[in-house]
Protein backbone atom coordinates (compact mmCIF):
# COMPACT_ATOMS: atom_id res chain seq x y z
CA MET A 1 -13.01 -31.42 83.57
CA SER A 2 -14.05 -34.19 81.05
CA ASP A 3 -11.91 -37.11 80.26
CA ARG A 4 -11.55 -35.68 76.72
CA LEU A 5 -10.37 -31.95 77.98
CA LYS A 6 -7.86 -33.74 80.51
CA GLN A 7 -6.43 -35.75 77.78
CA GLN A 8 -6.03 -32.62 75.58
CA ALA A 9 -4.62 -30.74 78.33
CA SER A 10 -2.09 -33.19 78.94
CA GLU A 11 -1.25 -33.30 75.21
CA ARG A 12 -0.52 -29.68 75.02
CA GLY A 13 2.71 -30.43 77.17
CA SER A 14 4.16 -32.50 74.19
CA GLY A 15 6.68 -31.22 71.51
CA SER A 16 8.69 -29.09 73.72
CA MET A 17 12.14 -28.02 73.05
CA ASP A 18 13.68 -31.10 74.55
CA ALA A 19 12.58 -32.69 71.32
CA GLY A 20 14.24 -30.34 69.37
CA TRP A 21 17.51 -30.39 71.02
CA ASP A 22 17.24 -34.29 70.73
CA VAL A 23 17.11 -33.80 66.94
CA LEU A 24 19.94 -31.33 66.85
CA THR A 25 22.42 -33.53 68.77
CA SER A 26 21.54 -36.53 66.47
CA TYR A 27 21.87 -34.54 63.20
CA ARG A 28 23.75 -36.60 60.93
CA THR A 29 24.57 -36.51 57.06
CA SER A 30 24.67 -39.65 55.14
CA SER A 31 26.41 -38.30 52.13
CA ALA A 32 28.04 -35.02 51.20
CA PHE A 33 29.76 -33.24 48.30
CA LEU A 34 32.05 -30.66 49.67
CA GLY A 35 34.43 -28.17 47.72
CA THR A 36 35.42 -24.63 47.12
CA ALA A 37 35.45 -22.59 44.14
CA MET A 38 37.07 -18.85 42.98
CA LEU A 39 34.66 -17.76 40.24
CA SER A 40 35.21 -14.60 38.31
CA ARG A 41 32.08 -12.54 36.85
CA PRO A 42 29.89 -13.45 35.35
CA TRP A 43 29.36 -16.70 36.92
CA GLY A 44 26.47 -18.90 38.36
CA ILE A 45 25.76 -22.38 40.04
CA GLY A 46 22.67 -23.95 40.95
CA VAL A 47 21.43 -26.88 43.24
CA ASP A 48 18.33 -28.85 42.14
CA PRO A 49 15.12 -29.11 44.36
CA GLN A 50 15.85 -32.71 45.38
CA ARG A 51 16.67 -34.32 48.58
CA ASN A 52 19.78 -32.39 49.17
CA SER A 53 20.10 -29.47 51.57
CA ALA A 54 23.11 -27.10 51.11
CA LEU A 55 25.44 -24.94 53.27
CA HIS A 56 27.28 -22.10 51.45
CA VAL A 57 29.83 -19.87 52.96
CA ILE A 58 31.25 -16.66 51.20
CA LEU A 59 35.04 -16.87 51.87
CA ALA A 60 35.74 -13.73 49.92
CA GLY A 61 33.94 -11.53 47.58
CA SER A 62 30.10 -11.45 47.18
CA CYS A 63 27.23 -12.75 45.32
CA TRP A 64 23.54 -13.18 44.78
CA LEU A 65 21.48 -16.29 46.22
CA ARG A 66 18.07 -16.89 44.42
CA LEU A 67 15.70 -19.37 46.02
CA ALA A 68 13.05 -21.21 43.80
CA GLY A 69 9.76 -19.54 44.11
CA ARG A 70 11.10 -16.07 45.30
CA ASP A 71 11.59 -13.32 43.06
CA ASP A 72 14.08 -11.14 45.00
CA PRO A 73 17.62 -12.23 45.02
CA ILE A 74 19.45 -11.96 48.51
CA CYS A 75 22.87 -10.35 48.49
CA LEU A 76 25.57 -12.22 50.45
CA SER A 77 28.77 -10.76 51.39
CA SER A 78 32.36 -12.01 52.56
CA GLY A 79 31.74 -14.13 55.76
CA ASP A 80 28.44 -14.67 55.18
CA ALA A 81 26.92 -18.33 55.82
CA VAL A 82 23.73 -19.80 54.68
CA LEU A 83 21.68 -23.08 54.94
CA VAL A 84 19.32 -23.93 52.34
CA THR A 85 17.15 -26.69 53.45
CA SER A 86 16.11 -29.77 51.61
CA GLY A 87 14.04 -29.61 48.71
CA ILE A 88 14.61 -26.11 47.79
CA GLY A 89 16.02 -25.33 44.38
CA HIS A 90 18.45 -22.42 44.61
CA ALA A 91 21.63 -20.79 42.66
CA LEU A 92 24.31 -18.53 43.57
CA SER A 93 25.38 -16.09 40.94
CA ASP A 94 27.11 -12.63 40.18
CA PRO A 95 25.44 -10.72 38.57
CA PRO A 96 21.95 -12.01 39.63
CA ASP A 97 20.88 -12.99 36.15
CA ALA A 98 23.97 -14.85 35.17
CA ALA A 99 23.78 -18.19 33.45
CA ILE A 100 23.57 -21.24 35.89
CA ILE A 101 25.61 -24.61 35.94
CA PRO A 102 25.46 -27.57 38.13
CA ILE A 103 27.19 -26.93 41.41
CA ARG A 104 29.28 -30.11 41.01
CA ASN A 105 30.76 -28.93 37.63
CA ALA A 106 32.09 -25.61 39.67
CA LEU A 107 33.35 -27.06 42.72
CA ALA A 108 36.97 -28.36 42.92
CA GLY A 109 39.89 -28.32 45.41
CA ALA A 110 41.57 -25.44 46.69
CA PRO A 111 41.93 -22.36 44.64
CA SER A 112 45.55 -22.39 43.16
CA ARG A 113 46.03 -18.62 43.49
CA GLU A 114 45.07 -15.54 45.40
CA PRO A 115 41.59 -14.40 44.75
CA ALA A 116 41.38 -11.85 42.02
CA PRO A 117 39.99 -8.38 43.13
CA ASP A 118 36.60 -8.96 41.50
CA ALA A 119 36.41 -12.88 42.38
CA THR A 120 34.21 -14.63 44.57
CA THR A 121 35.50 -17.58 46.57
CA LEU A 122 32.86 -19.93 47.89
CA LEU A 123 32.97 -23.00 50.27
CA CYS A 124 29.67 -25.09 49.35
CA ALA A 125 28.48 -28.40 50.94
CA LYS A 126 25.64 -30.29 49.28
CA TYR A 127 24.49 -33.22 51.57
CA GLN A 128 21.66 -35.44 52.46
CA LEU A 129 20.59 -36.55 55.87
CA ASP A 130 21.15 -39.95 57.30
CA GLU A 131 17.49 -41.53 57.37
CA ALA A 132 18.41 -43.40 60.36
CA ALA A 133 18.63 -40.54 62.67
CA PRO A 134 15.60 -38.71 64.02
CA HIS A 135 15.88 -35.44 62.13
CA ARG A 136 12.14 -34.50 62.09
CA MET A 137 13.03 -30.79 63.21
CA MET A 138 14.77 -30.35 59.93
CA SER A 139 11.42 -30.79 58.16
CA VAL A 140 10.02 -27.62 59.72
CA MET A 141 12.81 -25.52 59.48
CA PRO A 142 12.47 -22.38 57.24
CA PRO A 143 13.88 -22.53 53.78
CA LEU A 144 16.68 -20.49 54.24
CA ILE A 145 18.91 -19.63 57.32
CA HIS A 146 21.29 -16.78 56.94
CA LEU A 147 24.06 -15.56 59.13
CA THR A 148 25.83 -12.46 58.63
CA ALA A 149 29.67 -12.23 58.72
CA GLN A 150 29.31 -10.34 62.00
CA GLN A 151 27.16 -13.00 63.46
CA VAL A 152 29.49 -15.84 62.25
CA GLU A 153 32.48 -13.84 63.64
CA GLY A 154 30.88 -13.13 66.90
CA ASN A 155 30.19 -17.09 67.52
CA GLU A 156 33.59 -18.88 67.98
CA PRO A 157 32.53 -22.20 67.79
CA LEU A 158 30.90 -21.53 64.67
CA ARG A 159 33.47 -19.71 63.14
CA LEU A 160 36.06 -22.12 64.01
CA ALA A 161 34.06 -25.11 62.76
CA LEU A 162 33.69 -23.32 59.35
CA GLN A 163 37.50 -22.91 59.17
CA LEU A 164 38.12 -26.58 59.64
CA LEU A 165 35.68 -27.30 57.07
CA ARG A 166 37.29 -25.09 54.70
CA VAL A 167 40.83 -26.46 55.21
CA GLU A 168 39.32 -30.00 54.73
CA ALA A 169 37.51 -28.90 51.62
CA GLN A 170 40.70 -27.63 50.01
CA GLY A 171 42.89 -30.33 50.93
CA ARG A 172 40.48 -33.34 50.71
CA ARG A 173 41.42 -36.34 49.17
CA ASN A 174 38.15 -38.11 48.82
CA GLU A 175 34.46 -36.56 48.75
CA ALA A 176 33.34 -39.23 50.82
CA ASP A 177 36.08 -38.52 53.52
CA VAL A 178 34.56 -39.61 56.83
CA ILE A 179 36.33 -36.45 58.68
CA ALA A 180 34.67 -34.19 56.27
CA SER A 181 31.10 -35.73 56.92
CA ARG A 182 31.86 -35.34 60.73
CA LEU A 183 33.08 -31.73 60.35
CA LEU A 184 29.93 -30.94 58.49
CA ASP A 185 27.58 -32.45 61.13
CA SER A 186 29.35 -30.10 63.67
CA ALA A 187 29.19 -26.97 61.45
CA LEU A 188 25.49 -27.70 60.65
CA VAL A 189 24.49 -28.03 64.42
CA LEU A 190 26.54 -25.04 65.36
CA LEU A 191 25.08 -22.94 62.53
CA LEU A 192 21.58 -23.95 63.64
CA ARG A 193 22.45 -23.03 67.26
CA ALA A 194 23.84 -19.73 66.26
CA TRP A 195 20.82 -19.00 64.24
CA MET A 196 18.61 -19.60 67.27
CA ASP A 197 20.63 -17.27 69.54
CA VAL A 198 20.08 -14.32 67.21
CA GLN A 199 16.35 -14.78 66.70
CA PRO A 200 14.44 -12.03 68.55
CA ALA A 201 11.86 -13.03 71.18
CA GLY A 202 8.36 -13.81 69.65
CA SER A 203 9.82 -13.59 66.19
CA GLY A 204 8.47 -16.25 63.63
CA ASN A 205 10.76 -19.22 63.91
CA TRP A 206 10.40 -22.96 64.61
CA PHE A 207 11.92 -23.34 67.57
CA GLY A 208 10.13 -20.58 69.24
CA ALA A 209 6.92 -22.20 68.15
CA LEU A 210 7.91 -25.43 69.54
CA SER A 211 8.44 -23.82 73.04
CA ASP A 212 4.65 -23.00 73.12
CA PRO A 213 2.83 -26.04 73.83
CA ALA A 214 -0.51 -25.12 72.03
CA ILE A 215 1.38 -24.36 68.67
CA ALA A 216 3.87 -27.19 69.33
CA ARG A 217 0.87 -29.52 69.61
CA ALA A 218 -0.96 -28.28 66.45
CA LEU A 219 2.29 -28.68 64.65
CA ARG A 220 2.45 -32.36 65.94
CA LEU A 221 -0.87 -32.87 64.51
CA ILE A 222 -0.30 -31.62 61.29
CA HIS A 223 2.88 -33.76 60.86
CA GLU A 224 1.28 -36.98 62.22
CA GLN A 225 -2.11 -36.67 60.39
CA PRO A 226 -1.63 -34.61 57.32
CA GLN A 227 -4.40 -36.52 55.64
CA ASP A 228 -6.99 -35.09 57.77
CA ALA A 229 -9.36 -32.26 56.40
CA TRP A 230 -7.95 -29.58 58.67
CA THR A 231 -9.54 -26.29 59.53
CA VAL A 232 -8.46 -23.37 61.52
CA ALA A 233 -11.19 -24.09 63.87
CA ALA A 234 -10.51 -27.81 64.06
CA LEU A 235 -6.91 -27.22 64.99
CA ALA A 236 -7.80 -24.39 67.53
CA ASP A 237 -10.24 -26.93 69.22
CA ARG A 238 -7.67 -29.64 69.31
CA VAL A 239 -5.08 -27.31 71.32
CA LEU A 240 -7.93 -25.53 73.48
CA LEU A 241 -7.49 -22.00 72.06
CA SER A 242 -10.09 -19.80 70.56
CA ARG A 243 -9.89 -19.94 66.64
CA ALA A 244 -8.90 -16.26 66.51
CA THR A 245 -6.19 -16.52 69.35
CA PHE A 246 -4.99 -19.73 67.70
CA ALA A 247 -4.53 -18.30 64.30
CA ARG A 248 -3.00 -15.19 65.56
CA ARG A 249 -0.27 -17.13 67.53
CA PHE A 250 0.35 -19.79 65.16
CA THR A 251 0.97 -17.03 62.43
CA ARG A 252 3.21 -15.11 64.63
CA LEU A 253 5.40 -17.78 65.88
CA VAL A 254 5.54 -20.07 62.87
CA GLY A 255 5.77 -17.14 60.24
CA GLU A 256 2.81 -18.26 57.99
CA PRO A 257 -1.03 -18.88 58.64
CA PRO A 258 -2.00 -22.72 59.81
CA LEU A 259 -3.44 -23.64 56.70
CA ALA A 260 -0.56 -22.28 54.37
CA TYR A 261 1.73 -24.49 56.69
CA VAL A 262 -0.63 -27.46 56.23
CA ALA A 263 -0.32 -27.18 52.44
CA ARG A 264 3.51 -26.71 52.53
CA TRP A 265 3.71 -29.73 54.76
CA ARG A 266 1.64 -31.90 52.50
CA MET A 267 3.73 -30.81 49.83
CA ASN A 268 7.11 -31.89 51.58
CA LEU A 269 5.74 -35.17 52.28
CA ALA A 270 4.51 -35.77 48.71
CA ALA A 271 7.84 -34.75 47.46
CA LYS A 272 9.44 -37.24 49.92
CA ALA A 273 7.20 -40.09 48.84
CA LEU A 274 7.73 -39.40 44.97
CA ARG A 275 11.66 -39.56 45.46
CA GLU A 276 11.70 -42.42 47.89
CA THR A 277 8.90 -44.82 47.24
CA GLY A 278 7.25 -46.46 44.39
CA ARG A 279 3.76 -45.48 45.73
CA SER A 280 1.26 -44.20 42.82
CA ILE A 281 0.46 -40.68 42.50
CA ASP A 282 -3.07 -41.28 43.56
CA GLU A 283 -2.01 -43.42 46.76
CA ILE A 284 0.25 -40.26 47.61
CA ALA A 285 -2.61 -37.95 47.08
CA ARG A 286 -4.64 -39.62 49.44
CA ALA A 287 -2.01 -39.96 51.80
CA VAL A 288 -1.37 -36.04 52.17
CA GLY A 289 -5.21 -35.16 52.19
CA TYR A 290 -6.10 -34.85 48.52
CA GLU A 291 -9.27 -36.58 47.33
CA SER A 292 -8.14 -36.91 43.67
CA GLY A 293 -4.92 -37.35 41.67
CA PRO A 294 -5.54 -34.14 39.54
CA ALA A 295 -6.23 -31.88 42.35
CA PHE A 296 -2.92 -32.99 44.10
CA SER A 297 -1.07 -32.73 40.72
CA LYS A 298 -2.27 -29.30 40.12
CA ALA A 299 -1.11 -28.19 43.74
CA PHE A 300 2.14 -29.99 43.32
CA SER A 301 3.08 -28.39 40.15
CA ARG A 302 2.25 -24.89 41.64
CA VAL A 303 4.80 -25.40 44.40
CA TYR A 304 7.51 -27.32 42.59
CA GLY A 305 7.07 -25.99 38.79
CA ARG A 306 6.64 -29.72 37.60
CA SER A 307 4.20 -32.44 37.61
CA PRO A 308 4.50 -35.11 40.27
CA GLY A 309 5.81 -37.50 37.30
CA ARG A 310 8.38 -35.14 36.15
CA TYR A 311 9.51 -34.54 39.59
CA ARG A 312 9.73 -38.45 40.25
CA SER A 313 11.76 -38.78 36.95
CA GLY A 314 13.94 -36.19 37.64
CA SER A 315 14.95 -37.26 41.13
CA ALA A 316 15.70 -40.50 39.67
CA SER A 317 18.07 -39.51 37.47
């Protein structure tokens, strides 16, 4: 075997599940907004597609969840818990087409009365991750994690963590309370673990992908070298698989074709750079693999619904 092939074979073992667990155990929130709300029809609350992720628990009643870029709303029932990952704009409402107001305007402390028969009671946490913590796994999470009431109820650690979070939200004295932040850290990790536990073997999920050495290596290459002109053949060659086998296995485990994932990852990195750096749009375009600013702007607008400049100015507000 040539030196190159030996090196590649060795690299195939990297990116195992150990890295994923390291990320989960170091998962920390740097800021959070926590609250509950009892809402009567019609109502709607929204979270902008910025740095924030959001955890929502349906304490009573039901509602509809709409994700940006997805036409079909998702029905949520009492006891369900959902995690919407960073950069995904979304709204909760009842009915599905209700007018939307910002989430902060709707959340308050504990409801002062018993829920009305037609009301929905929510526990919501909008948070950002601590940039000092190694949370690279979060960047490859699916946009939505949905656990049903039955799945939450069947996982005692998660059920108890969410109950504690509800008690803290309803009796909190300070939105930046360190107790609430630590409870949220625990609840998020337990929710992710519970979600992994209910995934069927071989289904398209990120943790299953990381347990496959070849696909984990491909993900690592994409993440570390987003500016490269990746093709399916080039990625397959780097992980020592045939083009057809690689494309089939990647799509099955990750849930989307390799080049669709490359494009989405580039947009994630670009959005982060627009939010958190002063680099020019042309510089960001080159860093994520686009030869020109206009081509990048067109692709970015297609994903985020606004130009890079408007996205940056909105994030800064």
